[in-house]
Tab-separated table of C-alpha atoms and ligand atoms in Angstrom:
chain	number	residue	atom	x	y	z
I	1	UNK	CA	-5.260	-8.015	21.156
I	2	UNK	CA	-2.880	-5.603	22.449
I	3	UNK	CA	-3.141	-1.876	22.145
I	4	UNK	CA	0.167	-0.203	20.005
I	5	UNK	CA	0.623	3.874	18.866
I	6	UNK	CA	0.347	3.884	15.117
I	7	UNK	CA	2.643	6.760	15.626
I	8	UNK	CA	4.970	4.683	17.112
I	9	UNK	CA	4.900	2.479	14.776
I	10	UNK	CA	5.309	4.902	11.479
I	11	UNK	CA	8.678	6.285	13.213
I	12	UNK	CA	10.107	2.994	13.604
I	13	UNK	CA	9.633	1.990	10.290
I	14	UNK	CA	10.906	5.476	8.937
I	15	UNK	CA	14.176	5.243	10.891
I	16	UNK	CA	14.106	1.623	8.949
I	17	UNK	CA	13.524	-0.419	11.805
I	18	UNK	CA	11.524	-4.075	11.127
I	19	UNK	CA	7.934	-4.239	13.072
I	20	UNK	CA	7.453	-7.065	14.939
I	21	UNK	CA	4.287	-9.744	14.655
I	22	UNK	CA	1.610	-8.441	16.815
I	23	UNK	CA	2.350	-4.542	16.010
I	24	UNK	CA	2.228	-6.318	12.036
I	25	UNK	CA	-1.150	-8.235	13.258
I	26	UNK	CA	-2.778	-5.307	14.857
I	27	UNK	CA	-2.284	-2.755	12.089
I	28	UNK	CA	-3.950	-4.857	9.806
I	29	UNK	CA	-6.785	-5.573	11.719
I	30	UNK	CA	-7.303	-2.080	12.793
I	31	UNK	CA	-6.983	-0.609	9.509
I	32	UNK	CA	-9.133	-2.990	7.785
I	33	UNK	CA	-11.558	-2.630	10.275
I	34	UNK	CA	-11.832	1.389	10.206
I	35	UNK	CA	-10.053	1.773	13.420
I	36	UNK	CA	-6.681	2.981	12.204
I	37	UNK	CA	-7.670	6.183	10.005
I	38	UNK	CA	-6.563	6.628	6.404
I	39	UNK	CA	-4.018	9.332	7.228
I	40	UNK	CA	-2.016	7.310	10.060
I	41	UNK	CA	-2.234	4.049	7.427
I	42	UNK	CA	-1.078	6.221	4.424
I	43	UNK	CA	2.331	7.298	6.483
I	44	UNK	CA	2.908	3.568	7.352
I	45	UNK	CA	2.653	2.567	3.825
I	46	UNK	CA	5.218	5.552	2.588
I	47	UNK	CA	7.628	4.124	5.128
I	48	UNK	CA	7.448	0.909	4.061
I	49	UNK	CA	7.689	2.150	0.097
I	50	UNK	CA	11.280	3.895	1.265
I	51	UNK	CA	12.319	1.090	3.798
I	52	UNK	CA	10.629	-2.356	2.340
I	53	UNK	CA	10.249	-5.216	4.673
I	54	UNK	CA	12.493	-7.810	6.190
I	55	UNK	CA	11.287	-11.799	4.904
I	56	UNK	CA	9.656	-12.548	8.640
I	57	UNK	CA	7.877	-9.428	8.639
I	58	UNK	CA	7.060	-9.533	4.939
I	59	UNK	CA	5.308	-13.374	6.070
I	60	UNK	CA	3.533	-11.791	8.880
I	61	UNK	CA	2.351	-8.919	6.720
I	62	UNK	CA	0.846	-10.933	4.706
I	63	UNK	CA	-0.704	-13.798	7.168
I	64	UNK	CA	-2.620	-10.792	8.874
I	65	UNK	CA	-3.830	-9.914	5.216
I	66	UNK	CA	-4.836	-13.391	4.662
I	67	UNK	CA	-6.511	-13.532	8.127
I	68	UNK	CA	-8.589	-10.636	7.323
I	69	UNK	CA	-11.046	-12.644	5.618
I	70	UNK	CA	-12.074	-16.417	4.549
I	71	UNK	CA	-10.316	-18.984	2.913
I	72	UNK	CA	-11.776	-21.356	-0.142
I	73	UNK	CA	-11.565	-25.061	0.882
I	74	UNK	CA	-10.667	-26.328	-2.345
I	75	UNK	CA	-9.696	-29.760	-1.030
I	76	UNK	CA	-12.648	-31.322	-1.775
I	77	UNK	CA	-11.617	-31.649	-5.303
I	78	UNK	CA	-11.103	-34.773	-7.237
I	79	UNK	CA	-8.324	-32.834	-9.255
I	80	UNK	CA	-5.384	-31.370	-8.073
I	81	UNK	CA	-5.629	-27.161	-8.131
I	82	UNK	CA	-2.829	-25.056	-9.621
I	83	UNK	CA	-3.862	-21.399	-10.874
I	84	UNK	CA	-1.662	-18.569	-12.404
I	85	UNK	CA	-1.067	-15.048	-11.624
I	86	UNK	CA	0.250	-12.171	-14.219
I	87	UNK	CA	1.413	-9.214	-12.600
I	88	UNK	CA	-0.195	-7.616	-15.786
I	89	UNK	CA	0.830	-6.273	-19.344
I	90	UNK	CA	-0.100	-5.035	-22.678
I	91	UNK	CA	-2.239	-7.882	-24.711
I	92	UNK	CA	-1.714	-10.215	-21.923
I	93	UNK	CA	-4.630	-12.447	-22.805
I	94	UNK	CA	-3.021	-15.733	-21.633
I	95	UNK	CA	-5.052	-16.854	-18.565
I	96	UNK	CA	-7.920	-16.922	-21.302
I	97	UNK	CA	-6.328	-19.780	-22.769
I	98	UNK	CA	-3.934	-21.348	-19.904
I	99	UNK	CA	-7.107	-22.377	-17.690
I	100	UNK	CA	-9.163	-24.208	-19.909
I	101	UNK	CA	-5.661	-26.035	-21.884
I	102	UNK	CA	-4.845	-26.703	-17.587
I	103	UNK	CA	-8.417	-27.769	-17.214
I	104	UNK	CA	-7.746	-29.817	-20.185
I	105	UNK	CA	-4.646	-31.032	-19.052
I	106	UNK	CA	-6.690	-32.534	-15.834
I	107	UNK	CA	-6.364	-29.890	-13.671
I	108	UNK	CA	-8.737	-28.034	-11.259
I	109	UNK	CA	-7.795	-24.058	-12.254
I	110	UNK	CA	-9.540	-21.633	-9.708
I	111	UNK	CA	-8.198	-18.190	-10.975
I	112	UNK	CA	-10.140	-15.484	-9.359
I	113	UNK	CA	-8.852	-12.828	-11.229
I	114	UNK	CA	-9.034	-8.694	-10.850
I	115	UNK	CA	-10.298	-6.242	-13.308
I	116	UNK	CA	-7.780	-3.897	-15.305
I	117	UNK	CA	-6.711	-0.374	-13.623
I	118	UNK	CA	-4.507	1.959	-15.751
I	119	UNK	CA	-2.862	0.966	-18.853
I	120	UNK	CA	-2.949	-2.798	-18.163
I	121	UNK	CA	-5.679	-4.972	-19.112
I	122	UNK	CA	-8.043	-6.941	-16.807
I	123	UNK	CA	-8.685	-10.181	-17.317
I	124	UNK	CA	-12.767	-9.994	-16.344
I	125	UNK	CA	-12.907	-7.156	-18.533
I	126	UNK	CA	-12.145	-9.272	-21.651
I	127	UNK	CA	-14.558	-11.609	-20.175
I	128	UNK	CA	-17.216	-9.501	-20.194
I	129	UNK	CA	-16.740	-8.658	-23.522
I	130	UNK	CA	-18.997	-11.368	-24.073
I	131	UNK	CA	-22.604	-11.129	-24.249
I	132	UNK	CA	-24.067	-12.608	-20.860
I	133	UNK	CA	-20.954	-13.982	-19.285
I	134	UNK	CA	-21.058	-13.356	-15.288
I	135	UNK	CA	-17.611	-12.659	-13.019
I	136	UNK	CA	-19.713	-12.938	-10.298
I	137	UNK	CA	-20.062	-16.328	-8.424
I	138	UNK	CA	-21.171	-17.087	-5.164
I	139	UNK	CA	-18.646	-20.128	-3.361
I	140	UNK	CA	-20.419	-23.094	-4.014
I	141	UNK	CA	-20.836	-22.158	-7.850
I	142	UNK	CA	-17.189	-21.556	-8.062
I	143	UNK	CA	-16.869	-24.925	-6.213
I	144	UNK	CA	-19.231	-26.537	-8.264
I	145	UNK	CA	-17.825	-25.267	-11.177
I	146	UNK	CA	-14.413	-26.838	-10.844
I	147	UNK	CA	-15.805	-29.952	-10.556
I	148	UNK	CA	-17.764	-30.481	-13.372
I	149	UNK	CA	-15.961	-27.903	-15.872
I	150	UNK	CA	-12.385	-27.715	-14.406
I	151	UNK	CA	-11.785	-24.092	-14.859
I	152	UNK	CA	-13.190	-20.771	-13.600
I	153	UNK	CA	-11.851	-17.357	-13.888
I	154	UNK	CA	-14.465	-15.028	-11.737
I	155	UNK	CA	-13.936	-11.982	-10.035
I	156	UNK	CA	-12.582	-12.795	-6.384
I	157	UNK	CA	-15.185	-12.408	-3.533
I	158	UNK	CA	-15.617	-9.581	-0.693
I	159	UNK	CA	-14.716	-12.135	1.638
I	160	UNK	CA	-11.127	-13.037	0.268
I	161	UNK	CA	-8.348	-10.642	1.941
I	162	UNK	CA	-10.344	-7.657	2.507
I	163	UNK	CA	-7.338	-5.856	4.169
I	164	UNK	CA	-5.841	-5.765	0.350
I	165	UNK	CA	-8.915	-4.140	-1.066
I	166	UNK	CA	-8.636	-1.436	1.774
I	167	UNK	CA	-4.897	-1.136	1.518
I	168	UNK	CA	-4.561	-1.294	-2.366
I	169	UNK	CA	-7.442	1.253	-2.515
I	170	UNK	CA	-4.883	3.591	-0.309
I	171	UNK	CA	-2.125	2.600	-2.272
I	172	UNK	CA	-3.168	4.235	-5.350
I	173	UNK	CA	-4.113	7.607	-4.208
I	174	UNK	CA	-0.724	7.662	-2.037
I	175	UNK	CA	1.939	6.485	-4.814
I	176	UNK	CA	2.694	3.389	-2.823
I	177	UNK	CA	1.701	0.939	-5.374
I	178	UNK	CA	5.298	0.083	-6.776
I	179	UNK	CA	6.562	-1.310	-3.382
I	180	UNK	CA	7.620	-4.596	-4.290
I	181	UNK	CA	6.927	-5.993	-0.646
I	182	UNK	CA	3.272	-4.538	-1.198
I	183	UNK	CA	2.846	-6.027	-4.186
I	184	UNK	CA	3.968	-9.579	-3.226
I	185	UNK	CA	1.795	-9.249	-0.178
I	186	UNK	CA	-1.349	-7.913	-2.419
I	187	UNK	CA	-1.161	-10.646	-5.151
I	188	UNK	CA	0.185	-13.647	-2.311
I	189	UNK	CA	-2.757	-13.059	0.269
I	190	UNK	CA	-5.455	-13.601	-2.189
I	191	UNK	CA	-4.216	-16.431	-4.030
I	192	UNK	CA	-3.391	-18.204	-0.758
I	193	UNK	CA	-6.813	-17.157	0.223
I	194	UNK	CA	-8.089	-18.636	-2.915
I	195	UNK	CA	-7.065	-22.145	-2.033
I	196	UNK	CA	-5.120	-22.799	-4.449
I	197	UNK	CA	-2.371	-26.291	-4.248
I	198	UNK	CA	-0.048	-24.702	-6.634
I	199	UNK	CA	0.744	-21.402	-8.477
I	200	UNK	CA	2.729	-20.177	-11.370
I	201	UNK	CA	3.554	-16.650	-11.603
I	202	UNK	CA	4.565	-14.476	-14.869
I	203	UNK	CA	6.248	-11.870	-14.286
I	204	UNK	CA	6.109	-9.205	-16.676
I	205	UNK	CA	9.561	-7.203	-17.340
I	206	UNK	CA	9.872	-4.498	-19.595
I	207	UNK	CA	7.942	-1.323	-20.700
I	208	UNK	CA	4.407	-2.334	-20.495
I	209	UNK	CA	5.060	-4.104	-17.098
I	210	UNK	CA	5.246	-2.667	-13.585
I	211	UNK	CA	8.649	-3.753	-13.206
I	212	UNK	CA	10.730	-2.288	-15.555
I	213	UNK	CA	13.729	-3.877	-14.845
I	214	UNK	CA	15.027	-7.578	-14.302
I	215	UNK	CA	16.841	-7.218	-10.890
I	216	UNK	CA	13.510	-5.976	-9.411
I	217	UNK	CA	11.158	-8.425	-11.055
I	218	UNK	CA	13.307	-11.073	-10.045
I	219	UNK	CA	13.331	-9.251	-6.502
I	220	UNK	CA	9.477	-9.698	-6.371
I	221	UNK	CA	9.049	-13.206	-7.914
I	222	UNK	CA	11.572	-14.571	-5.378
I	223	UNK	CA	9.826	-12.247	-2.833
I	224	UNK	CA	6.475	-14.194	-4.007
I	225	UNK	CA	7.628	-17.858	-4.369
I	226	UNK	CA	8.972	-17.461	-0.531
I	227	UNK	CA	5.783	-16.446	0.365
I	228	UNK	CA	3.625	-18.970	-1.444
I	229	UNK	CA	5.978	-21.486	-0.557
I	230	UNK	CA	5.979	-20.499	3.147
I	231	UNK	CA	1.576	-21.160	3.118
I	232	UNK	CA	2.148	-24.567	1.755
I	233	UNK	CA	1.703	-23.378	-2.098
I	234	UNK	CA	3.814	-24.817	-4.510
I	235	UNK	CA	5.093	-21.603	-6.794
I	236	UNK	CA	7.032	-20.824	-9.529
I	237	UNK	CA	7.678	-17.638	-11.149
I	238	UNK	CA	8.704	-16.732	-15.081
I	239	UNK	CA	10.053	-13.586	-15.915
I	240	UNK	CA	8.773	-12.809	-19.274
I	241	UNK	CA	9.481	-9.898	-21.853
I	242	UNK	CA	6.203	-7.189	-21.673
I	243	UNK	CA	8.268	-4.292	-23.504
I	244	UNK	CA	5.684	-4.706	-27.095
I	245	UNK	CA	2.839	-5.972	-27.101
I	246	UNK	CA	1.903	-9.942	-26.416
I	247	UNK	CA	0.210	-10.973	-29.422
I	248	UNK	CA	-1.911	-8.808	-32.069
I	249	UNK	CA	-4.414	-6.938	-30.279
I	250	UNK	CA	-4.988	-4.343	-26.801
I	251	UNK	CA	-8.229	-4.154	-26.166
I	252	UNK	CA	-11.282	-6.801	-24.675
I	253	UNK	CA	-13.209	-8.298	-27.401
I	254	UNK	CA	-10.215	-8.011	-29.882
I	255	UNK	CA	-8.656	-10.250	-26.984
I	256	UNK	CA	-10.708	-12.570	-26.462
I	257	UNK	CA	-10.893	-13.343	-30.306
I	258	UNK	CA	-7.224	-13.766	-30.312
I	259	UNK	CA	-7.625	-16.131	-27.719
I	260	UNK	CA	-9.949	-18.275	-29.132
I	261	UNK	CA	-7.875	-18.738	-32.157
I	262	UNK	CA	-5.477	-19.822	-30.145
I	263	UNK	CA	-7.901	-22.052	-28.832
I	264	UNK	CA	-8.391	-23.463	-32.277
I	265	UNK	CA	-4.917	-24.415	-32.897
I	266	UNK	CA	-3.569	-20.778	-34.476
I	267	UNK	CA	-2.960	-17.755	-32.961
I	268	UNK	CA	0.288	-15.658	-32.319
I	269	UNK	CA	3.672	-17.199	-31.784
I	270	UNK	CA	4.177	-15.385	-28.861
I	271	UNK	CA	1.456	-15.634	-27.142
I	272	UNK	CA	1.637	-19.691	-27.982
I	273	UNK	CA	5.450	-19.798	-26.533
I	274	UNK	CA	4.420	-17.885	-23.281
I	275	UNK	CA	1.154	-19.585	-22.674
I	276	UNK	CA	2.692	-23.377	-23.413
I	277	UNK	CA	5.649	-22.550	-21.049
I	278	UNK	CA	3.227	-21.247	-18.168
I	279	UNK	CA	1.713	-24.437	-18.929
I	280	UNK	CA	4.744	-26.655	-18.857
I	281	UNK	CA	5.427	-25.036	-14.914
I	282	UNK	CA	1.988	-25.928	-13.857
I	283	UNK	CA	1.681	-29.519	-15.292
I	284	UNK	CA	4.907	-29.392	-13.260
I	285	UNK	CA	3.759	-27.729	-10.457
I	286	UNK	CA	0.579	-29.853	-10.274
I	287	UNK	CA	2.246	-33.759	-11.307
I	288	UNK	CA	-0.152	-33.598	-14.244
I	289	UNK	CA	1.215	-36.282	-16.826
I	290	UNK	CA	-0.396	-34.188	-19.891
I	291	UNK	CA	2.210	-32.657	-21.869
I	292	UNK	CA	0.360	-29.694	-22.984
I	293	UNK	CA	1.436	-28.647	-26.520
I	294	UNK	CA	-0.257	-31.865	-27.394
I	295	UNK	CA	-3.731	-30.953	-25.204
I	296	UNK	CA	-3.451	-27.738	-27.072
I	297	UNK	CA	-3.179	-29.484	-30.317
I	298	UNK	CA	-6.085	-31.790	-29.654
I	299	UNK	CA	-8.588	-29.604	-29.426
I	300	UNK	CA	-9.717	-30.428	-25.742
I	301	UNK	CA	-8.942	-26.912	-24.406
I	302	UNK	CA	-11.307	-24.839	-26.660
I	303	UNK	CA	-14.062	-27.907	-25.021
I	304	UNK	CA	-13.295	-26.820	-21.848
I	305	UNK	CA	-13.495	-22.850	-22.997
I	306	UNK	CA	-16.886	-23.253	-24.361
I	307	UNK	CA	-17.910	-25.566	-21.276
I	308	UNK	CA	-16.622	-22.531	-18.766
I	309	UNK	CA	-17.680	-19.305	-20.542
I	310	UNK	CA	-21.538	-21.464	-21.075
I	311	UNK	CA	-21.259	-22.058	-17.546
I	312	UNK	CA	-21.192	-18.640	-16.914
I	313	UNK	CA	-23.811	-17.369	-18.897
I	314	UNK	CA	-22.494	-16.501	-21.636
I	315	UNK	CA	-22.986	-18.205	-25.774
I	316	UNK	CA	-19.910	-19.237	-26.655
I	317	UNK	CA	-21.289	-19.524	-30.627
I	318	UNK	CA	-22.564	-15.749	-30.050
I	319	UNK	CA	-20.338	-13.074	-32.262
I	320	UNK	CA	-18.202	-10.577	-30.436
I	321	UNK	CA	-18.863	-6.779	-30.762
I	322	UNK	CA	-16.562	-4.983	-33.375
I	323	UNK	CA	-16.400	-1.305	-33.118
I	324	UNK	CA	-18.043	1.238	-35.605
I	325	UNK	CA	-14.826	3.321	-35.938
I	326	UNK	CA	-11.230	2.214	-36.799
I	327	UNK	CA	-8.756	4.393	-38.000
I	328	UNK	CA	-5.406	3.304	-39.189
I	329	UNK	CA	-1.854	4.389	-37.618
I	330	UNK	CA	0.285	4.145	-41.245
I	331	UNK	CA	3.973	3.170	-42.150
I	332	UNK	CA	5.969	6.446	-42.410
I	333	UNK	CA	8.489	4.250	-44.539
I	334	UNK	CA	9.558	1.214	-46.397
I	335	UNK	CA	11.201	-1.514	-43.708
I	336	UNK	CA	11.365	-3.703	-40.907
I	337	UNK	CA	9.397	-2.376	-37.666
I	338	UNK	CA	12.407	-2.349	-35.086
I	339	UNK	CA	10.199	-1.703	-31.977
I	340	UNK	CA	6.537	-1.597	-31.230
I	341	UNK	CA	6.427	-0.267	-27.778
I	342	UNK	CA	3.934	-1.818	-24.836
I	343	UNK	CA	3.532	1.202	-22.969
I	344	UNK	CA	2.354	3.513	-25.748
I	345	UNK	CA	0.026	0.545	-27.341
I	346	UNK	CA	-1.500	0.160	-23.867
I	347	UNK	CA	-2.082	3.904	-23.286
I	348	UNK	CA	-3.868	4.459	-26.787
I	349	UNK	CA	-5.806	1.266	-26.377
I	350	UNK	CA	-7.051	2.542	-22.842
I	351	UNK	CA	-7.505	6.170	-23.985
I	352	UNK	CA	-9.547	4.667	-26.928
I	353	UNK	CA	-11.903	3.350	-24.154
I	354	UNK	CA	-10.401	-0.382	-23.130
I	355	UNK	CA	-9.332	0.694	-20.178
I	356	UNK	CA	-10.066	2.644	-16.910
I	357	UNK	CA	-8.546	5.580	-15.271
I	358	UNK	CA	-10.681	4.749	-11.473
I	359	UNK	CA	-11.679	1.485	-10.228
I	360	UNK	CA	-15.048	2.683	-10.871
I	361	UNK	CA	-15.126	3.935	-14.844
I	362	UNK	CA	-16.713	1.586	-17.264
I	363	UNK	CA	-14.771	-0.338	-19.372
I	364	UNK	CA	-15.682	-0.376	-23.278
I	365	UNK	CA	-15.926	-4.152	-24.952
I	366	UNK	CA	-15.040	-3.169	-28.619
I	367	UNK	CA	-12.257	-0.205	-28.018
I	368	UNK	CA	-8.770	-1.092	-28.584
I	369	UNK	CA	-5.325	-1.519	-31.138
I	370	UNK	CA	-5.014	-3.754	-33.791
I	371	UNK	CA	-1.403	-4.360	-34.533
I	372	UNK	CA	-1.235	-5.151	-38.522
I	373	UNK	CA	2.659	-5.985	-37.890
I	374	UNK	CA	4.686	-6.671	-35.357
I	375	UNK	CA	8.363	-6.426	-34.638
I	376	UNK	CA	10.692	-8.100	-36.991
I	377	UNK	CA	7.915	-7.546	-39.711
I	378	UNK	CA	8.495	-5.789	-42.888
I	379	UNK	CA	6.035	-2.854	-43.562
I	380	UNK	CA	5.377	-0.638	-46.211
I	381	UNK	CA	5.298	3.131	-46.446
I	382	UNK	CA	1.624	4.318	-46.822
I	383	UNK	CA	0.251	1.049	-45.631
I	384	UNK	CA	-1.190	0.362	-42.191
I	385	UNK	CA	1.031	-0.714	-39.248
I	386	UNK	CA	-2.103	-0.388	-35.928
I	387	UNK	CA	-5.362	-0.021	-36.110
I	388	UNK	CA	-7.420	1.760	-33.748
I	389	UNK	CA	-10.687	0.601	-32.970
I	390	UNK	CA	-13.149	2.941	-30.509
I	391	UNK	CA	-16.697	3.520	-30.978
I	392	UNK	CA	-16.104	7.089	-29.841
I	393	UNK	CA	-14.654	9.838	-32.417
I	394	UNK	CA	-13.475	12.205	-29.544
I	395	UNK	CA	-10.963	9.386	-28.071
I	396	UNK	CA	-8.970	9.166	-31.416
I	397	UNK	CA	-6.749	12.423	-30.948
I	398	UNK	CA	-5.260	10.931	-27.192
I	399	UNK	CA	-4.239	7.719	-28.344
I	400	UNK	CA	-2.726	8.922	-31.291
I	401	UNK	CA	-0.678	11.427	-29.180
I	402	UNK	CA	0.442	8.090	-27.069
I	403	UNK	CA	1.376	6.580	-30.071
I	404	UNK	CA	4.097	9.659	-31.382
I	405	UNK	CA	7.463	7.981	-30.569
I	406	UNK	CA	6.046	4.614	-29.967
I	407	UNK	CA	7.314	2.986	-32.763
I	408	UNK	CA	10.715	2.883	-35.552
I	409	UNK	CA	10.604	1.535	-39.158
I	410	UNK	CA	14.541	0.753	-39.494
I	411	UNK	CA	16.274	-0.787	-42.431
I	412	UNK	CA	16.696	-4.149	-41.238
I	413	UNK	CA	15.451	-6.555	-38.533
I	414	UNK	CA	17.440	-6.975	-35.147
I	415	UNK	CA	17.065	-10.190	-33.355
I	416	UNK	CA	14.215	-11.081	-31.905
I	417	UNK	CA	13.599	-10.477	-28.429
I	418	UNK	CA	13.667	-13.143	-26.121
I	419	UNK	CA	10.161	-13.773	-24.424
I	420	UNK	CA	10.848	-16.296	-21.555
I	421	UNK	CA	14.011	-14.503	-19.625
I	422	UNK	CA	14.027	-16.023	-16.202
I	423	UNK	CA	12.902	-18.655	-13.871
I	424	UNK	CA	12.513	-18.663	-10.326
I	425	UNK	CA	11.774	-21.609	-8.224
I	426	UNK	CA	11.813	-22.791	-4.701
I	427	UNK	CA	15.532	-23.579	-2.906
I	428	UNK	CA	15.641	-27.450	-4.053
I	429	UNK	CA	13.425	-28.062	-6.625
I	430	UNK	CA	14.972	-27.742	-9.972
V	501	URA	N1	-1.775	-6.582	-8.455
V	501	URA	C1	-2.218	-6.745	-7.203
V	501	URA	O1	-3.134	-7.517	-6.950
V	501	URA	N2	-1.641	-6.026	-6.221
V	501	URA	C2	-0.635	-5.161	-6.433
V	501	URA	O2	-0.134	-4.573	-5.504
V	501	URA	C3	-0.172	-4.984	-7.761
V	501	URA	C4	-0.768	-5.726	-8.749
């Protein structure tokens, strides 16, 4: 491989000039390999926050992350593989119920999935919420898996795109995380690594999201599907609403008993519209015949949920934890609650223990927010509008303090928000 100056390449890209494939191909590979130091790879990644990426070297960026490592074969499967990918928000418990209704829908759903950082919940997290259950799979369970159960969400491997554990690692000490180049590279390399036929992406928008805005969600979805597209994935994006909460509850095992409601047939409007249009775009996606309101209905997706969280170790019959304290957030007021807002739900639930500050922390499975209404509701003054469950006394006085401001009682209801806001797909399909 040829020999470049990091240097050189840092000024180029500060003066906003694009790199070309093998400077792209050997940063990667000496960074991720501990030649390039930290210092010389944190300057790169500032440039590229300021000056973003042009599409080719966006693809290359993100072949040379994909190249770091292995690739699942997946091919071998007698169903046809389509996964999702949330770019993360407050009570976004959806892939809990989306991979075993896609399972159900015939699918093979392969969503190696990340844990929770900051005020956004991780999906293996919630998981783990239950007694026994494992995130940890070697290949040929994950493999084996799929075939007989049709779903597994496990924590992705050291051997899938190790250049984005080294990079994203950087990324958050250096404030480069909200790059939306680095984040379509990040999320893209490891579900093209993962094998994956097809992919539907949700895009959060709003308070609790990263991407506060629509221009620059729709920015990074098209920025993904290009990419995704490019590797011979079929992908989709959604933009959907993330400024209050999605569904009831913040928090892991408040989640996952939310989810498996929704399992049962009940559960949350919202979270029902989201998860059955994620679901529509995969059946899509994937040429599954299933239309999957009806799967939903049947009852075949909580099978496959018991079937996958089983095969994992864990009892799907077992009780989730509750916590020993909860303390109650009250109306200040007769009325409607006008807004409930993401952000300061997902701080308090993570202050109250559901969430981690460092990669590292542990994660509690009980802590979290109850929300007793919702927006649009009608709530009375005195009674309670959150709860706040923790099984730690000392955590109650932070997430109350994230909760000051976070919320108006108002007179009467505004209209609803609207939950599924945009949809980006490939140039020619529909
Ligand atoms: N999730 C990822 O995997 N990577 C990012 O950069 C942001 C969110």
């Amino acid at each position: 491989m040829s020999d470049f100056s990091v240097v050189d390449l840092i000024c180029a890209k500060r003066d906003g000039q694009a790199l070309g494939p093998d400077e792209i191909t050997w940063f990667i590979d000496g960074y991720t390999n501990g030649r390039i130091p930290d210092e010389q790879a944190s300057a790169l990644l500032m440039a590229i926050y300021f000056q973003a990426m042009e599409p080719d070297e966006l693809a290359v960026w993100t072949q040379a992350m994909i190249d770091s490592g292995e690739r699942l074969d997946l091919s071998g499967l007698e169903h046809p593989t389509v996964d999702k990918h949330s770019t993360g928000g407050v009570g976004d418990k959806v892939s809990l119920v989306l991979a075993p209704l896609m399972a159900a829908c015939g699918a093979a759903v392969p969503q190696l999935s990340g844990r929770g950082l900051g005020h956004s919940g991780g999906t293996l997290d919630k998981l783990e919420a239950i007694a026994g259950w494992r995130a940890s799979l070697s290949n040929a369970e994950i493999l084996s898996q799929l075939a007989d159960v049709g779903a597994v969400i496990c924590a992705a491997g050291a051997g899938l795109a190790p250049a984005d554990r080294r990079i994203y690692a950087l990324r958050d000490v250096t404030g480069t995380v909200p790059s939306i180049p680095l984040i379509a590279s990040s999320i893209m390399s490891k579900k093209i690594a993962e094998g994956t036929s097809a992919l539907v992406l949700d895009v959060k928008v709003g308070s609790g999201a990263f991407m506060k805005t629509h221009a620059l969600a729709r920015q990074l979805a098209e920025a993904m599907v290009t990419l995704g597209e490019a590797h011979g994935v079929r992908t989709a994006a959604l933009l959907t609403g993330m400024d209050t909460v999605l569904g009831r509850t913040a928090g892991n095992a408040l989640e996952v008993r939310e989810s498996i409601e929704t399992l049962a047939g009940g559960g949350p409007d919202d979270l029902v519209e989201v998860t059955l249009a994620l679901a529509r775009e995969m059946a899509e996606l994937a040429d599954l015949g299933a239309d999957p309101a009806d799967v939903l209905a049947s009852g075949a997706a909580m099978d496959v949920w018991r079937a996958m969280i089983a095969a994992q170790g864990g009892d799907p019959d077992d009780d989730l934890p509750w916590a020993s304290i909860v303390e109650t957030v009250n109306a200040p007021a007769d009325g409607v609650l006008g807004r409930l807002d993401a952000l300061a739900v997902g701080i308090a639930a993570w202050r109250l223990g559901a969430g981690r500050a460092r990669k590292e922390d542990p994660v509690s499975p009980t802590a979290g927010v109850v929300c007793r209404a919702v927006e649009g509701e009608p709530v009375r003054a005195g009674e309670p509008l959150l709860e706040l469950h923790t099984d730690d006394e000392s955590l109650l006085p932070g997430a109350l303090a994230a909760l000051e401001g976070g919320f108006t009682v108002v007179a009467e209801a505004g209209a609803p928000r609207p939950l599924i806001l945009d949809r980006v797909t490939a140039g020619g399909r529909a």
